Tab-separated table of C-alpha atoms (C1' of nucleotides) in Angstrom:
chain	number	residue	atom	x	y	z
A	1	MET	CA	-40.762	71.945	-82.443
A	2	THR	CA	-39.327	75.137	-83.860
A	3	ASP	CA	-35.675	74.154	-83.775
A	4	MET	CA	-33.371	76.907	-82.598
A	5	THR	CA	-29.717	77.387	-81.909
A	6	ILE	CA	-28.568	78.864	-78.662
A	7	GLY	CA	-28.433	82.423	-79.972
A	8	LYS	CA	-32.051	82.387	-81.132
A	9	VAL	CA	-33.153	80.946	-77.842
A	10	ALA	CA	-31.264	83.662	-76.017
A	11	ASP	CA	-32.969	86.337	-78.118
A	12	VAL	CA	-36.432	84.893	-77.657
A	13	VAL	CA	-36.073	84.487	-73.933
A	14	GLY	CA	-34.211	87.727	-73.524
A	15	VAL	CA	-31.009	86.536	-71.894
A	16	GLY	CA	-27.410	86.243	-73.051
A	17	VAL	CA	-25.944	83.157	-74.643
A	18	GLU	CA	-23.464	82.878	-71.806
A	19	THR	CA	-26.295	82.936	-69.335
A	20	ILE	CA	-27.889	79.904	-70.950
A	21	ARG	CA	-24.609	78.021	-70.772
A	22	PHE	CA	-24.363	79.103	-67.166
A	23	TYR	CA	-27.786	77.625	-66.442
A	24	GLU	CA	-26.680	74.418	-68.113
A	25	ARG	CA	-23.668	74.213	-65.839
A	26	ARG	CA	-25.975	74.799	-62.907
A	27	LYS	CA	-28.225	71.962	-64.101
A	28	LEU	CA	-31.231	74.245	-64.391
A	29	ILE	CA	-31.702	73.189	-67.967
A	30	GLU	CA	-30.145	70.274	-69.706
A	31	GLN	CA	-27.783	70.729	-72.585
A	32	PRO	CA	-29.228	69.292	-75.799
A	33	PRO	CA	-27.092	66.548	-77.344
A	34	ARG	CA	-24.765	67.696	-80.052
A	35	PRO	CA	-25.473	66.125	-83.445
A	36	ARG	CA	-22.901	63.442	-84.154
A	37	GLU	CA	-19.978	64.614	-86.240
A	38	GLY	CA	-20.253	68.056	-84.687
A	39	GLY	CA	-22.477	70.941	-85.591
A	40	TYR	CA	-24.705	73.185	-83.529
A	41	ARG	CA	-26.858	72.099	-80.650
A	42	ILE	CA	-30.602	72.277	-81.241
A	43	TYR	CA	-32.795	73.635	-78.494
A	44	SER	CA	-36.368	72.424	-78.143
A	45	ASP	CA	-39.430	74.388	-77.198
A	46	THR	CA	-39.401	72.620	-73.863
A	47	THR	CA	-36.109	74.250	-73.043
A	48	VAL	CA	-37.448	77.639	-74.093
A	49	LYS	CA	-40.394	77.152	-71.755
A	50	ARG	CA	-38.055	76.146	-68.995
A	51	LEU	CA	-36.074	79.319	-69.528
A	52	HIS	CA	-39.200	81.447	-69.424
A	53	PHE	CA	-40.042	79.705	-66.193
A	54	ILE	CA	-36.637	80.533	-64.770
A	55	ARG	CA	-36.867	84.191	-65.730
A	56	ARG	CA	-40.360	84.634	-64.352
A	57	ALA	CA	-39.492	82.891	-61.122
A	58	GLN	CA	-36.422	85.086	-60.791
A	59	GLU	CA	-38.552	88.157	-61.254
A	60	LEU	CA	-40.703	86.880	-58.438
A	61	GLY	CA	-37.677	86.808	-56.196
A	62	PHE	CA	-36.721	83.152	-56.257
A	63	SER	CA	-33.014	82.438	-56.254
A	64	LEU	CA	-31.494	80.068	-58.780
A	65	ARG	CA	-31.158	77.498	-56.038
A	66	GLU	CA	-34.853	77.678	-55.249
A	67	ILE	CA	-35.757	77.557	-58.911
A	68	ALA	CA	-33.663	74.432	-59.315
A	69	GLU	CA	-35.650	72.842	-56.517
A	70	LEU	CA	-38.958	73.791	-58.104
A	71	LEU	CA	-37.847	72.359	-61.413
A	72	ALA	CA	-36.581	69.181	-59.782
A	73	LEU	CA	-39.946	68.880	-58.110
A	74	ARG	CA	-41.619	68.984	-61.457
A	75	ASP	CA	-39.140	66.679	-63.123
A	76	ALA	CA	-39.871	64.047	-60.499
A	77	GLU	CA	-43.480	64.066	-61.673
A	78	SER	CA	-45.840	61.309	-60.584
A	79	ASN	CA	-43.882	61.080	-57.372
A	80	GLN	CA	-45.397	62.051	-54.082
A	81	ALA	CA	-44.768	65.697	-54.921
A	82	ASP	CA	-48.019	67.521	-55.325
A	83	ALA	CA	-49.352	70.997	-55.796
A	84	SER	CA	-49.476	71.776	-52.100
A	85	ASP	CA	-45.709	71.559	-51.994
A	86	VAL	CA	-45.344	74.205	-54.655
A	87	ARG	CA	-47.998	76.330	-53.056
A	88	GLN	CA	-46.168	76.173	-49.759
A	89	ARG	CA	-43.011	77.485	-51.364
A	90	ALA	CA	-44.852	80.295	-53.041
A	91	MET	CA	-46.431	81.246	-49.749
A	92	ALA	CA	-43.112	81.177	-47.953
A	93	LYS	CA	-41.739	83.457	-50.635
A	94	LEU	CA	-44.711	85.747	-50.243
A	95	HIS	CA	-43.858	86.006	-46.592
A	96	ASP	CA	-40.234	86.820	-47.426
A	97	VAL	CA	-41.364	89.536	-49.760
A	98	ASP	CA	-43.656	91.014	-47.126
A	99	GLN	CA	-40.766	91.174	-44.722
A	100	LYS	CA	-38.539	92.832	-47.286
A	101	ILE	CA	-41.202	95.416	-47.965
A	102	ASP	CA	-41.533	96.142	-44.264
A	103	GLN	CA	-37.823	96.561	-43.915
A	104	LEU	CA	-37.630	98.875	-46.891
A	105	ARG	CA	-40.456	100.916	-45.449
A	106	ARG	CA	-38.487	101.377	-42.271
A	107	ILE	CA	-35.450	102.356	-44.295
A	108	ARG	CA	-37.598	104.804	-46.187
A	109	GLN	CA	-38.791	106.406	-42.986
A	110	GLY	CA	-35.244	106.777	-41.759
A	111	LEU	CA	-34.123	108.367	-44.978
A	112	ALA	CA	-37.120	110.666	-45.141
A	113	ALA	CA	-36.470	111.830	-41.613
A	114	LEU	CA	-32.867	112.531	-42.519
A	115	VAL	CA	-33.833	114.512	-45.571
A	116	ASP	CA	-36.449	116.458	-43.659
A	117	CYS	CA	-34.176	117.586	-40.891
A	118	CYS	CA	-31.295	118.575	-43.166
A	119	PRO	CA	-31.222	122.277	-44.022
A	120	GLY	CA	-30.235	121.489	-47.592
A	121	GLN	CA	-27.783	124.291	-47.854
A	122	GLY	CA	-24.847	125.822	-46.055
A	123	PRO	CA	-21.638	124.208	-44.907
A	124	LEU	CA	-21.376	120.551	-44.069
A	125	GLN	CA	-20.988	121.287	-40.388
A	126	CYS	CA	-24.645	122.269	-40.370
A	127	CYS	CA	-25.755	119.043	-42.006
A	128	SER	CA	-27.700	117.048	-39.502
A	129	ILE	CA	-27.454	113.903	-41.580
A	130	PHE	CA	-23.924	113.157	-40.552
A	131	ASP	CA	-24.724	113.767	-36.937
A	132	ALA	CA	-27.712	111.500	-37.053
A	133	LEU	CA	-25.775	108.698	-38.667
A	134	GLU	CA	-23.049	108.785	-36.056
A	135	GLN	CA	-25.409	107.781	-33.283
A	136	ASN	CA	-25.520	104.063	-32.867
A	137	ALA	CA	-29.297	104.122	-32.577
A	138	GLY	CA	-30.483	106.575	-35.130
A	139	PRO	CA	-33.632	108.291	-36.298
A	140	THR	CA	-35.377	105.120	-37.332
A	141	GLY	CA	-36.059	104.399	-33.719
A	142	GLY	CA	-33.933	101.323	-33.448
A	143	PRO	CA	-31.710	98.982	-35.319
A	144	ILE	CA	-33.040	97.722	-38.583
A	145	ILE	CA	-30.811	94.729	-38.798
A	146	SER	CA	-30.633	92.563	-35.750
A	147	GLU	CA	-27.653	90.391	-35.024
A	148	GLU	CA	-27.946	86.796	-34.018
A	149	THR	CA	-25.169	87.012	-31.445
A	150	ASP	CA	-25.630	87.289	-27.704
A	151	MET	CA	-23.909	90.661	-27.644
A	152	GLN	CA	-25.910	93.741	-26.879
A	153	THR	CA	-25.038	97.391	-26.750
A	154	ILE	CA	-26.417	99.205	-23.751
A	155	ARG	CA	-26.510	102.988	-23.720
A	156	LEU	CA	-26.238	104.816	-20.445
A	157	SER	CA	-26.846	108.483	-19.863
A	158	ILE	CA	-24.249	109.538	-17.316
A	159	GLY	CA	-24.226	112.756	-15.308
A	160	GLY	CA	-21.315	114.276	-13.427
A	161	MET	CA	-18.500	113.687	-15.924
A	162	HIS	CA	-16.553	116.862	-16.581
A	163	CYS	CA	-13.310	115.769	-18.188
A	164	GLY	CA	-11.362	112.974	-19.773
A	165	GLY	CA	-10.357	111.728	-16.340
A	166	CYS	CA	-13.989	111.136	-15.463
A	167	GLU	CA	-14.386	109.242	-18.690
A	168	GLU	CA	-11.436	107.118	-17.739
A	169	ILE	CA	-12.890	106.270	-14.339
A	170	VAL	CA	-16.290	105.374	-15.721
A	171	ARG	CA	-14.774	103.293	-18.454
A	172	HIS	CA	-12.655	101.411	-15.968
A	173	VAL	CA	-15.597	100.736	-13.702
A	174	LEU	CA	-17.680	99.435	-16.582
A	175	GLU	CA	-14.958	97.222	-17.949
A	176	GLN	CA	-14.514	95.548	-14.579
A	177	GLN	CA	-18.075	94.249	-14.633
A	178	THR	CA	-18.831	90.660	-15.583
A	179	GLY	CA	-19.954	90.196	-19.157
A	180	VAL	CA	-18.665	93.542	-20.380
A	181	LYS	CA	-16.702	93.166	-23.576
A	182	GLY	CA	-15.919	96.800	-24.204
A	183	CYS	CA	-17.255	100.291	-23.906
A	184	SER	CA	-16.916	103.819	-25.151
A	185	VAL	CA	-17.541	106.816	-22.897
A	186	SER	CA	-17.844	110.477	-23.787
A	187	HIS	CA	-18.025	113.256	-21.245
A	188	GLU	CA	-19.117	115.674	-23.951
A	189	SER	CA	-22.290	113.800	-24.761
A	190	GLY	CA	-22.659	112.368	-21.264
A	191	GLU	CA	-23.104	108.920	-22.712
A	192	ALA	CA	-21.599	105.483	-22.469
A	193	ARG	CA	-22.087	102.676	-24.917
A	194	VAL	CA	-21.364	99.305	-23.421
A	195	ALA	CA	-20.971	96.079	-25.351
A	196	VAL	CA	-22.237	93.383	-23.045
A	197	ASP	CA	-23.558	89.861	-22.869
A	198	GLU	CA	-26.960	90.482	-21.327
A	199	SER	CA	-27.264	86.957	-20.061
A	200	ARG	CA	-24.457	87.746	-17.650
A	201	ILE	CA	-25.298	91.242	-16.388
A	202	SER	CA	-28.344	93.493	-16.500
A	203	ASP	CA	-28.392	97.101	-17.600
A	204	GLU	CA	-29.535	98.117	-14.126
A	205	GLN	CA	-26.479	96.432	-12.607
A	206	LEU	CA	-24.290	98.439	-14.958
A	207	ALA	CA	-25.984	101.691	-14.025
A	208	GLU	CA	-25.598	100.797	-10.355
A	209	ALA	CA	-21.869	100.221	-10.818
A	210	VAL	CA	-21.482	103.659	-12.374
A	211	ARG	CA	-23.439	105.241	-9.527
A	212	GLY	CA	-21.112	103.487	-7.107
A	213	ALA	CA	-18.259	105.496	-8.658
A	214	GLY	CA	-20.013	108.769	-7.877
A	215	TYR	CA	-21.856	109.540	-11.107
A	216	SER	CA	-25.508	109.465	-12.022
A	217	ALA	CA	-26.588	106.888	-14.564
A	218	ASN	CA	-29.766	106.144	-16.455
A	219	ILE	CA	-30.509	103.502	-19.029
A	220	MET	CA	-31.224	105.006	-22.410
A	221	ASN	CA	-32.225	102.004	-24.459
A	222	THR	CA	-31.121	98.604	-25.529
A	223	THR	CA	-29.975	97.301	-28.840
A	224	GLU	CA	-31.129	93.769	-29.286
B	1	MET	CA	-10.440	109.414	-25.957
B	2	THR	CA	-11.296	105.999	-24.552
B	3	ASP	CA	-8.477	104.070	-26.179
B	4	MET	CA	-9.507	100.704	-27.493
B	5	THR	CA	-7.962	97.802	-29.320
B	6	ILE	CA	-9.609	96.429	-32.399
B	7	GLY	CA	-11.553	93.739	-30.558
B	8	LYS	CA	-13.184	96.226	-28.189
B	9	VAL	CA	-14.095	98.473	-31.062
B	10	ALA	CA	-15.640	95.539	-32.861
B	11	ASP	CA	-17.711	94.667	-29.796
B	12	VAL	CA	-18.887	98.224	-29.243
B	13	VAL	CA	-19.855	98.765	-32.833
B	14	GLY	CA	-21.245	95.297	-33.232
B	15	VAL	CA	-19.156	93.996	-36.102
B	16	GLY	CA	-16.413	91.406	-36.412
B	17	VAL	CA	-12.735	92.203	-36.120
B	18	GLU	CA	-12.208	90.979	-39.652
B	19	THR	CA	-14.861	93.346	-40.865
B	20	ILE	CA	-12.992	96.310	-39.440
B	21	ARG	CA	-9.814	95.189	-41.167
B	22	PHE	CA	-11.850	94.801	-44.322
B	23	TYR	CA	-13.069	98.396	-44.042
B	24	GLU	CA	-9.475	99.490	-43.586
B	25	ARG	CA	-8.477	97.757	-46.773
B	26	ARG	CA	-11.380	99.464	-48.471
B	27	LYS	CA	-10.191	102.830	-47.160
B	28	LEU	CA	-13.451	103.471	-45.339
B	29	ILE	CA	-11.581	104.002	-42.118
B	30	GLU	CA	-7.909	104.570	-41.685
B	31	GLN	CA	-5.748	102.130	-39.849
B	32	PRO	CA	-4.316	103.680	-36.689
B	33	PRO	CA	-0.513	103.736	-36.610
B	34	ARG	CA	1.085	100.909	-34.737
B	35	PRO	CA	3.085	102.027	-31.709
B	36	ARG	CA	6.809	101.866	-32.477
B	37	GLU	CA	8.477	98.674	-31.393
B	38	GLY	CA	5.257	96.814	-32.051
B	39	GLY	CA	2.251	96.349	-29.851
B	40	TYR	CA	-1.450	96.756	-30.509
B	41	ARG	CA	-3.054	99.446	-32.581
B	42	ILE	CA	-5.115	101.948	-30.633
B	43	TYR	CA	-8.443	103.013	-32.065
B	44	SER	CA	-9.802	106.459	-31.333
B	45	ASP	CA	-13.357	107.510	-30.677
B	46	THR	CA	-13.399	109.157	-34.079
B	47	THR	CA	-12.949	105.789	-35.689
B	48	VAL	CA	-15.724	104.332	-33.579
B	49	LYS	CA	-18.024	107.134	-34.722
B	50	ARG	CA	-17.021	106.505	-38.280
B	51	LEU	CA	-17.907	102.858	-37.885
B	52	HIS	CA	-21.280	103.714	-36.420
B	53	PHE	CA	-21.806	105.961	-39.395
B	54	ILE	CA	-20.961	103.124	-41.757
B	55	ARG	CA	-23.323	100.689	-40.079
B	56	ARG	CA	-26.208	103.129	-39.986
B	57	ALA	CA	-25.728	104.137	-43.581
B	58	GLN	CA	-25.620	100.472	-44.558
B	59	GLU	CA	-28.876	99.885	-42.767
B	60	LEU	CA	-30.337	102.704	-44.809
B	61	GLY	CA	-29.362	100.886	-47.957
B	62	PHE	CA	-26.182	102.660	-48.967
B	63	SER	CA	-23.499	100.452	-50.465
B	64	LEU	CA	-19.955	100.590	-49.171
B	65	ARG	CA	-18.970	102.497	-52.288
B	66	GLU	CA	-21.575	105.152	-51.621
B	67	ILE	CA	-20.608	105.346	-47.990
B	68	ALA	CA	-17.000	105.893	-48.981
B	69	GLU	CA	-18.137	108.816	-51.110
B	70	LEU	CA	-20.136	110.328	-48.275
B	71	LEU	CA	-17.174	110.018	-45.960
B	72	ALA	CA	-14.809	111.500	-48.515
B	73	LEU	CA	-17.217	114.391	-48.856
B	74	ARG	CA	-16.961	115.019	-45.181
B	75	ASP	CA	-13.220	114.544	-45.056
B	76	ALA	CA	-12.824	117.267	-47.657
B	77	GLU	CA	-14.462	119.664	-45.212
B	78	SER	CA	-14.335	123.404	-45.846
B	79	ASN	CA	-14.274	122.662	-49.538
B	80	GLN	CA	-17.143	123.574	-51.767
B	81	ALA	CA	-18.991	120.486	-50.554
B	82	ASP	CA	-22.039	121.522	-48.611
B	83	ALA	CA	-25.082	120.069	-47.034
B	84	SER	CA	-27.135	120.193	-50.203
B	85	ASP	CA	-24.793	117.648	-51.745
B	86	VAL	CA	-25.424	115.194	-48.962
B	87	ARG	CA	-29.114	115.919	-49.023
B	88	GLN	CA	-29.192	115.201	-52.739
B	89	ARG	CA	-27.656	111.808	-52.199
B	90	ALA	CA	-30.091	110.978	-49.447
B	91	MET	CA	-32.958	111.970	-51.696
B	92	ALA	CA	-31.621	109.915	-54.572
B	93	LYS	CA	-31.427	106.972	-52.213
B	94	LEU	CA	-34.950	107.645	-51.062
B	95	HIS	CA	-36.018	107.442	-54.659
B	96	ASP	CA	-34.173	104.154	-55.099
B	97	VAL	CA	-35.898	102.763	-52.064
B	98	ASP	CA	-39.284	103.861	-53.344
B	99	GLN	CA	-38.639	102.080	-56.584
B	100	LYS	CA	-37.564	98.939	-54.815
B	101	ILE	CA	-40.718	99.017	-52.722
B	102	ASP	CA	-42.834	99.408	-55.842
B	103	GLN	CA	-41.108	96.522	-57.500
B	104	LEU	CA	-41.531	94.321	-54.477
B	105	ARG	CA	-45.181	95.217	-54.358
B	106	ARG	CA	-45.578	94.060	-57.919
B	107	ILE	CA	-43.729	90.885	-57.076
B	108	ARG	CA	-46.028	90.436	-54.126
B	109	GLN	CA	-49.071	90.772	-56.331
B	110	GLY	CA	-47.725	88.214	-58.741
B	111	LEU	CA	-46.999	85.751	-55.996
B	112	ALA	CA	-50.345	86.327	-54.336
B	113	ALA	CA	-52.121	85.706	-57.628
B	114	LEU	CA	-50.147	82.513	-58.074
B	115	VAL	CA	-51.023	81.285	-54.618
B	116	ASP	CA	-54.667	82.168	-55.062
B	117	CYS	CA	-55.159	80.297	-58.278
B	118	CYS	CA	-53.329	77.153	-57.171
B	119	PRO	CA	-55.627	74.421	-55.889
B	120	GLY	CA	-53.156	73.586	-53.133
B	121	GLN	CA	-53.647	69.849	-53.421
B	122	GLY	CA	-53.686	67.086	-55.936
B	123	PRO	CA	-51.047	66.116	-58.453
B	124	LEU	CA	-48.593	68.581	-59.879
B	125	GLN	CA	-50.245	68.523	-63.272
B	126	CYS	CA	-53.117	70.470	-61.736
B	127	CYS	CA	-50.855	73.136	-60.289
B	128	SER	CA	-51.470	76.328	-62.136
B	129	ILE	CA	-48.309	77.911	-60.823
B	130	PHE	CA	-46.075	76.097	-63.247
B	131	ASP	CA	-48.317	76.926	-66.145
B	132	ALA	CA	-48.392	80.584	-65.236
B	133	LEU	CA	-44.642	80.806	-64.933
B	134	GLU	CA	-44.044	79.310	-68.330
B	135	GLN	CA	-45.718	82.195	-70.082
B	136	ASN	CA	-43.243	84.853	-70.955
B	137	ALA	CA	-45.578	87.564	-69.726
B	138	GLY	CA	-47.085	86.269	-66.578
B	139	PRO	CA	-49.768	87.090	-64.059
B	140	THR	CA	-48.253	90.366	-62.969
B	141	GLY	CA	-49.417	91.911	-66.195
B	142	GLY	CA	-46.011	92.597	-67.597
B	143	PRO	CA	-42.349	92.203	-67.087
B	144	ILE	CA	-41.028	93.294	-63.751
B	145	ILE	CA	-37.501	93.759	-64.866
B	146	SER	CA	-37.000	95.697	-68.050
B	147	GLU	CA	-33.960	95.216	-70.189
B	148	GLU	CA	-31.941	98.058	-71.565
B	149	THR	CA	-31.487	96.416	-74.939
B	150	ASP	CA	-33.463	97.224	-78.057
B	151	MET	CA	-34.867	93.722	-78.240
B	152	GLN	CA	-38.522	93.160	-77.618
B	153	THR	CA	-40.633	90.059	-77.486
B	154	ILE	CA	-43.935	90.328	-79.315
B	155	ARG	CA	-46.653	87.778	-78.722
B	156	LEU	CA	-49.075	86.967	-81.478
B	157	SER	CA	-52.237	84.969	-81.169
B	158	ILE	CA	-52.460	82.935	-84.342
B	159	GLY	CA	-55.470	81.058	-85.643
B	160	GLY	CA	-55.556	78.360	-88.300
B	161	MET	CA	-52.509	76.343	-87.336
B	162	HIS	CA	-53.328	72.655	-87.059
B	163	CYS	CA	-50.010	70.862	-87.120
B	164	GLY	CA	-46.255	71.116	-86.952
B	165	GLY	CA	-46.128	71.980	-90.630
B	166	CYS	CA	-48.228	75.081	-90.023
B	167	GLU	CA	-45.843	76.058	-87.247
B	168	GLU	CA	-43.004	75.646	-89.667
B	169	ILE	CA	-44.607	77.917	-92.252
B	170	VAL	CA	-45.445	80.634	-89.749
B	171	ARG	CA	-41.992	80.481	-88.243
B	172	HIS	CA	-40.423	80.799	-91.682
B	173	VAL	CA	-42.578	83.788	-92.559
B	174	LEU	CA	-41.768	85.536	-89.335
B	175	GLU	CA	-38.055	84.905	-89.587
B	176	GLN	CA	-37.964	86.442	-93.033
B	177	GLN	CA	-39.134	89.791	-91.693
B	178	THR	CA	-36.708	92.623	-91.126
B	179	GLY	CA	-35.607	93.025	-87.532
B	180	VAL	CA	-36.691	89.559	-86.430
B	181	LYS	CA	-33.990	87.834	-84.428
B	182	GLY	CA	-35.830	84.651	-83.597
B	183	CYS	CA	-39.197	83.215	-82.782
B	184	SER	CA	-40.989	80.284	-81.268
B	185	VAL	CA	-44.335	79.092	-82.549
B	186	SER	CA	-46.732	76.570	-81.056
B	187	HIS	CA	-49.816	75.263	-82.825
B	188	GLU	CA	-51.088	73.805	-79.564
B	189	SER	CA	-51.326	77.147	-77.828
B	190	GLY	CA	-51.922	79.084	-81.039
B	191	GLU	CA	-49.190	81.489	-80.109
B	192	ALA	CA	-45.989	82.891	-81.506
B	193	ARG	CA	-43.320	84.700	-79.521
B	194	VAL	CA	-41.128	86.833	-81.689
B	195	ALA	CA	-37.859	88.416	-80.626
B	196	VAL	CA	-37.657	91.608	-82.599
B	197	ASP	CA	-36.022	95.002	-82.777
B	198	GLU	CA	-39.093	97.215	-82.645
B	199	SER	CA	-37.306	100.121	-84.206
B	200	ARG	CA	-37.176	98.107	-87.407
B	201	ILE	CA	-40.595	96.528	-87.622
B	202	SER	CA	-43.933	97.036	-85.900
B	203	ASP	CA	-46.064	94.354	-84.333
B	204	GLU	CA	-48.825	95.129	-86.818
B	205	GLN	CA	-46.448	94.495	-89.705
B	206	LEU	CA	-45.611	91.123	-88.208
B	207	ALA	CA	-49.268	90.222	-87.827
B	208	GLU	CA	-49.881	91.285	-91.416
B	209	ALA	CA	-47.074	89.017	-92.630
B	210	VAL	CA	-48.646	86.061	-90.871
B	211	ARG	CA	-52.046	86.903	-92.341
B	212	GLY	CA	-50.411	86.973	-95.770
B	213	ALA	CA	-49.507	83.292	-95.221
B	214	GLY	CA	-53.151	82.382	-94.694
B	215	TYR	CA	-53.507	82.470	-90.912
B	216	SER	CA	-55.242	84.889	-88.592
B	217	ALA	CA	-53.067	86.931	-86.301
B	218	ASN	CA	-53.688	89.261	-83.385
B	219	ILE	CA	-51.253	91.101	-81.195
B	220	MET	CA	-51.399	89.871	-77.634
B	221	ASN	CA	-49.092	92.281	-75.885
B	222	THR	CA	-45.611	93.664	-75.941
B	223	THR	CA	-42.693	93.185	-73.635
B	224	GLU	CA	-40.783	96.395	-73.408
C	1	DT	C1'	6.884	82.658	-15.570
C	2	DT	C1'	3.679	80.555	-17.879
C	3	DA	C1'	-0.806	79.762	-19.862
C	4	DG	C1'	-4.333	81.722	-22.292
C	5	DT	C1'	-6.295	85.184	-24.774
C	6	DG	C1'	-6.046	88.624	-28.182
C	7	DC	C1'	-3.778	91.133	-32.002
C	8	DC	C1'	-1.054	91.389	-36.652
C	9	DC	C1'	-0.728	90.356	-41.396
C	10	DG	C1'	-1.127	88.176	-45.696
C	11	DT	C1'	-3.649	85.367	-48.321
C	12	DA	C1'	-7.365	82.453	-49.628
C	13	DC	C1'	-12.010	81.552	-49.768
C	14	DC	C1'	-17.425	81.972	-49.553
C	15	DA	C1'	-22.145	82.797	-52.073
C	16	DC	C1'	-24.439	85.013	-55.840
C	17	DG	C1'	-25.432	85.670	-60.723
C	18	DG	C1'	-23.421	86.145	-64.184
C	19	DT	C1'	-19.659	88.086	-68.045
C	20	DA	C1'	-15.448	87.737	-70.779
C	21	DC	C1'	-11.885	85.623	-73.466
C	22	DG	C1'	-9.455	82.738	-76.606
C	23	DG	C1'	-8.726	79.242	-79.948
C	24	DG	C1'	-10.961	76.633	-82.443
C	25	DG	C1'	-15.186	74.541	-85.641
C	26	DT	C1'	-19.596	75.368	-88.505
C	27	DC	C1'	-22.728	77.415	-91.525
C	28	DA	C1'	-24.997	80.231	-95.038
C	29	DA	C1'	-25.083	84.160	-98.175
C	30	DG	C1'	-22.977	86.365	-101.810
D	1	DC	C1'	-15.177	79.384	-102.143
D	2	DT	C1'	-14.469	83.003	-99.288
D	3	DT	C1'	-16.042	85.926	-95.646
D	4	DG	C1'	-18.404	86.983	-91.678
D	5	DA	C1'	-21.466	85.633	-88.249
D	6	DC	C1'	-22.398	82.265	-85.214
D	7	DC	C1'	-21.439	78.237	-82.074
D	8	DC	C1'	-18.375	75.156	-78.858
D	9	DC	C1'	-15.733	74.577	-74.719
D	10	DG	C1'	-12.898	75.459	-70.903
D	11	DT	C1'	-11.395	78.568	-67.900
D	12	DA	C1'	-10.852	82.956	-65.731
D	13	DC	C1'	-12.766	86.918	-64.011
D	14	DC	C1'	-16.289	90.617	-62.165
D	15	DG	C1'	-18.575	93.138	-57.965
D	16	DT	C1'	-20.561	92.825	-53.393
D	17	DG	C1'	-19.740	92.164	-48.505
D	18	DG	C1'	-17.550	89.910	-45.959
D	19	DT	C1'	-15.227	85.144	-43.368
D	20	DA	C1'	-11.553	81.942	-42.435
D	21	DC	C1'	-6.899	80.385	-41.629
D	22	DG	C1'	-2.344	80.122	-39.939
D	23	DG	C1'	2.147	81.486	-38.121
D	24	DG	C1'	4.013	84.662	-35.195
D	25	DC	C1'	3.912	88.423	-31.395
D	26	DA	C1'	1.902	91.086	-27.392
D	27	DC	C1'	-0.287	91.389	-23.277
D	28	DT	C1'	-2.219	90.041	-18.769
D	29	DA	C1'	-3.915	87.459	-14.877
D	30	DA	C1'	-2.750	83.830	-11.845
DNA sequence: TTAGTGCCCGTACCACGGTACGGGGTCAAG
DNA sequence: CTTGACCCCGTACCGTGGTACGGGCACTAA
């Protein structure tokens, strides 16, 4: 039974005393009864095991909430809960982890590309990293994080704009279209970025509207 | 210049209005002056670019704090800051990302091993996942997260313990050793886990102490 | 001119996983 | 029998990245 006080348990498991109390508040482990007439609480080996379980599961990427569920599953032993349930959760987590790895790999590619194309010396104005990051679709070849909203950003390549006035005209034309929530136009880059609800207007319709104002327009890509 | 109010900017960039205000409070972007006698604030294209920069950098795994630093670097243009500084940060981040990927891969292995060895049906008592997680060094072959403290957990395989009394004796012996902060002993599993400051005692010394009490002892592995 | 959006601003709140503090009580070694 | 380390308990706070709310103006299309 190896009776221990909270500090010993913390040392053995490798967490702080406060962390154990925190887990108690979160109902991940139960607080041992205090001996009557005061004194220190005695922690059993079962609790130590439970703590090891929590730490290992955390290392495997389970959140405290998920761990609580796993533990509850076990505590309700001899119920209908069986091993397939646990296995399912582990597999779901495996899938999560795979997705995270994929995402990080994409991030890695983006970063590597940035590092590669940066001269690594000279004034900041020559640093291509800043330039790359200012584009709304950057070197990774698309957005890494997708939004769950209906809003999309459509990029148009526009020819024939020579000044701020042209910008103004194009902007006005775009903003008059159904489903357009906003846009930014630059005659320097020859681009427009349009925030739009794609269920209400297509990118081709947008391009057509711009052409109707006397400019050329091509769809560059879609953020979705 | 494409003047926009905050809502348009939010739509174009793909964030919420509140988020933009939040970035203003965090000094990531500056709040445009409000026209005298009230009215709406007008956001410039520069701010929109800055927001795109923030989003992209976030997608690449930079925290808001780091992004603020990058932006400050750029704002202090024509100072001694140059492209190599930015490149360094990108490379450091690349390294971070590599480490995260490695860690996730180890997590993945652990999870996969867990899933493999679980029968996937039958009562919970047969589920090997729980058993595996209760060990303090699990199926991944070592701790995934290392602590920065001096404390280590040493596992000893102990032979000759037949009852709780034996546990008691072994525990007492171990706790008397220099540098030992706590331990848990089980005669069922024939194991002891000892929390110890390794700079003050070696695992072999611990094993020797147990042998001196009349039991056999072997070092199982070390958490460091 | 009036209804309906949208902006302004301050403040409070969310999840997450802890950490810190303060005023006590308890325990064991010297 | 004192001293120092440890425990108890409640409560407050940390950093991260936002979200929500509510009262009051501003703007615009019908």
